Short mmCIF file of C-alpha atoms in Angstrom, two decimals:
data_model
loop_
_atom_site.label_atom_id
_atom_site.label_comp_id
_atom_site.label_asym_id
_atom_site.label_seq_id
_atom_site.Cartn_x
_atom_site.Cartn_y
_atom_site.Cartn_z
CA MET A 1317 41.53 46.49 64.56
CA LYS A 1318 38.03 45.07 65.09
CA ASN A 1319 37.36 47.64 67.85
CA THR A 1320 38.31 50.42 65.45
CA ILE A 1321 35.92 49.06 62.83
CA LYS A 1322 33.13 48.72 65.42
CA ASN A 1323 33.70 52.27 66.66
CA PHE A 1324 33.75 53.59 63.10
CA LEU A 1325 30.57 51.67 62.27
CA PHE A 1326 28.82 52.96 65.41
CA LEU A 1327 29.87 56.55 64.72
CA THR A 1328 28.80 56.35 61.07
CA ILE A 1329 25.39 54.92 61.92
CA THR A 1330 24.85 57.56 64.60
CA VAL A 1331 25.72 60.39 62.20
CA LEU A 1332 23.59 58.97 59.38
CA LEU A 1333 20.59 58.63 61.67
CA THR A 1334 21.04 62.11 63.09
CA ILE A 1335 21.34 64.09 59.84
CA PRO A 1336 17.73 63.66 58.61
CA VAL A 1337 16.33 64.46 62.06
CA TYR A 1338 18.57 67.50 62.51
CA GLY A 1339 17.20 69.11 59.33
CA GLN A 1340 13.65 68.83 60.64
CA LEU A 1341 14.28 70.52 64.00
CA ASP A 1342 13.41 74.15 64.64
CA ILE A 1343 16.34 75.30 66.75
CA ASN A 1344 17.15 78.86 67.70
CA PHE A 1345 20.92 78.99 68.24
CA GLU A 1346 21.02 82.64 69.32
CA GLY A 1347 19.26 81.81 72.57
CA GLU A 1348 16.44 84.20 71.71
CA GLU A 1349 12.88 83.40 72.62
CA LEU A 1350 11.03 81.95 69.64
CA LYS A 1351 8.14 84.16 68.55
CA THR A 1352 4.86 82.29 68.69
CA ALA A 1353 2.35 85.14 68.80
CA PRO A 1354 0.85 86.17 65.47
CA ASN A 1355 1.85 89.41 63.83
CA ILE A 1356 -0.70 92.18 64.14
CA PHE A 1357 -0.70 94.92 61.50
CA ASP A 1358 -2.79 98.08 61.65
CA TYR A 1359 -3.46 99.72 58.27
CA SER A 1360 -6.71 101.33 59.36
CA LYS A 1361 -7.26 105.05 59.00
CA ARG A 1362 -8.42 107.23 61.83
CA PHE A 1363 -12.10 108.11 61.90
CA LEU A 1364 -12.88 105.71 59.02
CA PRO A 1365 -14.62 102.35 59.45
CA SER A 1366 -12.17 99.49 59.78
CA ILE A 1367 -12.35 95.70 59.79
CA GLU A 1368 -10.12 92.93 61.07
CA VAL A 1369 -9.10 89.99 58.88
CA LYS A 1370 -6.64 87.14 59.27
CA LEU A 1371 -4.11 86.25 56.58
CA TRP A 1372 -2.34 82.87 56.84
CA GLY A 1373 -0.23 80.59 54.69
CA SER A 1374 2.31 81.37 52.01
CA VAL A 1375 2.47 85.13 52.40
CA LYS A 1376 5.50 87.16 53.42
CA ASN A 1377 3.85 88.60 56.54
CA PRO A 1378 1.03 86.40 57.81
CA GLY A 1379 -1.02 87.66 60.72
CA ILE A 1380 -3.99 89.71 61.79
CA TYR A 1381 -4.67 92.83 59.72
CA LYS A 1382 -6.76 95.80 60.79
CA ILE A 1383 -7.66 97.49 57.51
CA GLN A 1384 -10.01 100.11 56.14
CA ASP A 1385 -13.47 98.82 55.23
CA GLY A 1386 -13.79 98.26 51.47
CA ILE A 1387 -10.27 96.89 50.90
CA ASN A 1388 -10.10 93.94 48.50
CA LEU A 1389 -7.92 90.83 48.50
CA LEU A 1390 -5.31 92.24 46.14
CA GLU A 1391 -4.78 95.31 48.34
CA LEU A 1392 -4.44 93.11 51.44
CA LEU A 1393 -1.88 90.91 49.69
CA SER A 1394 0.14 94.00 48.82
CA TYR A 1395 0.02 95.15 52.47
CA SER A 1396 1.38 91.74 53.45
CA GLY A 1397 4.34 91.98 51.09
CA GLY A 1398 2.84 89.53 48.62
CA LEU A 1399 2.79 85.80 48.23
CA THR A 1400 5.86 83.65 48.75
CA GLU A 1401 7.40 81.46 46.06
CA THR A 1402 5.75 78.39 47.56
CA ALA A 1403 2.18 79.70 47.33
CA ASP A 1404 -0.41 77.83 45.30
CA LEU A 1405 -1.50 80.69 43.03
CA GLU A 1406 -4.62 78.89 41.83
CA ASP A 1407 -6.07 78.18 45.26
CA ILE A 1408 -6.22 81.34 47.38
CA ARG A 1409 -9.22 81.10 49.68
CA ILE A 1410 -11.35 83.63 51.49
CA VAL A 1411 -13.20 81.89 54.31
CA ARG A 1412 -16.23 83.94 55.27
CA PHE A 1413 -18.24 82.85 58.30
CA LYS A 1414 -21.97 83.34 58.78
CA ASN A 1415 -22.64 86.79 60.18
CA ASP A 1416 -26.16 88.20 60.23
CA THR A 1417 -24.97 91.74 60.91
CA LEU A 1418 -22.82 91.73 57.77
CA GLY A 1419 -25.48 90.02 55.67
CA VAL A 1420 -23.54 86.76 55.32
CA LYS A 1421 -26.29 84.17 55.55
CA GLU A 1422 -24.07 81.06 55.59
CA ASP A 1423 -20.44 80.04 55.79
CA GLU A 1424 -18.71 80.54 52.47
CA ILE A 1425 -15.37 79.63 50.93
CA ILE A 1426 -14.38 81.74 47.94
CA VAL A 1427 -11.59 80.21 45.84
CA ILE A 1428 -9.59 82.66 43.76
CA ASP A 1429 -6.88 82.21 41.16
CA TYR A 1430 -4.22 84.88 41.76
CA ASP A 1431 -3.82 85.55 38.03
CA ASP A 1432 -7.55 86.35 37.78
CA LEU A 1433 -7.01 89.37 40.03
CA PHE A 1434 -5.17 90.98 37.10
CA SER A 1435 -7.63 89.96 34.39
CA GLU A 1436 -9.78 92.76 32.94
CA ASP A 1437 -12.76 90.41 32.58
CA PHE A 1438 -12.49 89.36 36.23
CA ILE A 1439 -12.17 92.94 37.44
CA LYS A 1440 -15.40 93.88 35.66
CA SER A 1441 -17.25 90.75 36.84
CA ALA A 1442 -19.40 90.19 39.91
CA GLU A 1443 -16.70 87.80 41.17
CA MET A 1444 -14.42 90.77 41.85
CA LYS A 1445 -16.95 92.10 44.35
CA LYS A 1446 -16.53 88.89 46.35
CA THR A 1447 -12.87 89.78 46.91
CA ILE A 1448 -13.88 92.87 48.91
CA LEU A 1449 -13.06 91.76 52.43
CA LYS A 1450 -15.50 91.72 55.33
CA ASN A 1451 -14.88 91.80 59.05
CA GLY A 1452 -13.77 88.39 60.31
CA ASP A 1453 -12.66 87.00 56.93
CA VAL A 1454 -9.83 84.48 57.01
CA ILE A 1455 -7.64 84.45 53.92
CA VAL A 1456 -5.52 81.37 53.30
CA ALA A 1457 -2.79 81.11 50.68
CA PRO A 1458 -1.86 77.41 50.81
CA VAL A 1459 1.54 75.99 49.98
CA ALA A 1460 1.68 74.43 46.53
CA SER A 1461 2.15 70.69 46.69
CA TYR A 1462 4.92 69.27 44.56
CA TRP A 1463 5.29 65.56 43.83
CA TYR A 1464 8.91 65.46 44.99
CA GLU A 1465 7.98 66.77 48.45
CA SER A 1466 5.86 63.70 49.11
CA ILE A 1467 8.71 61.31 48.36
CA ALA A 1468 11.37 63.21 50.34
CA PRO A 1469 11.04 61.06 53.49
CA VAL A 1470 11.26 57.88 51.41
CA THR A 1471 14.41 59.04 49.62
CA THR A 1472 16.00 59.98 52.95
CA ILE A 1473 15.39 56.50 54.34
CA LEU A 1474 16.54 54.81 51.11
CA SER A 1475 19.75 56.82 51.07
CA LEU A 1476 20.39 55.91 54.71
CA LEU A 1477 19.80 52.21 54.04
CA THR A 1478 21.99 52.28 50.92
CA SER A 1479 24.84 53.95 52.81
CA LEU A 1480 24.51 51.54 55.69
CA GLY A 1481 24.36 48.52 53.35
CA THR A 1482 27.44 49.69 51.46
CA LEU A 1483 29.34 50.23 54.70
CA ILE A 1484 28.46 46.76 56.04
CA TYR A 1485 29.36 45.16 52.69
CA LEU A 1486 32.78 46.85 52.64
CA ILE A 1487 33.51 45.86 56.24
CA LEU A 1488 32.51 42.23 55.69
CA ARG A 1489 34.41 42.02 52.39
CA ASN A 1490 37.66 43.11 54.05
CA ASN A 1491 37.40 40.46 56.81
#
């Protein structure tokens, strides 16, 4: 009887310790090679000047985009399929590096609120001109941070300890 309880206890502890780790692994069960290279999209038009920009973060199709010169941020986001549900809409950034040929005198980070892109006042303002992309721009749409995401590891550990404590209590109470 005691061996059965020990085996059950060992199995339960093993399973409880494995579940949180299993959810954090990136496993490909189909045996296919995981894709690590960035996506490259070409929306440029023949015989027209084009630029190359990088789009990362919470967008449906992140990657490197070759686009027609003069395209703005909103057009690029539509090429990419739009933002994901986890995107921080108030903190989209265009990172523009110093480039003497393009007239960019110093590194610049332009922070844009997504909703502003649809505001008539914003469209008519000088700020809208900053959303016209330049060669080498890096656009980042960060993931919105939610308070419950920061406590997820703590709740996982607390639930494990509670389950383990309850199991030990029940085993000791029956002896």
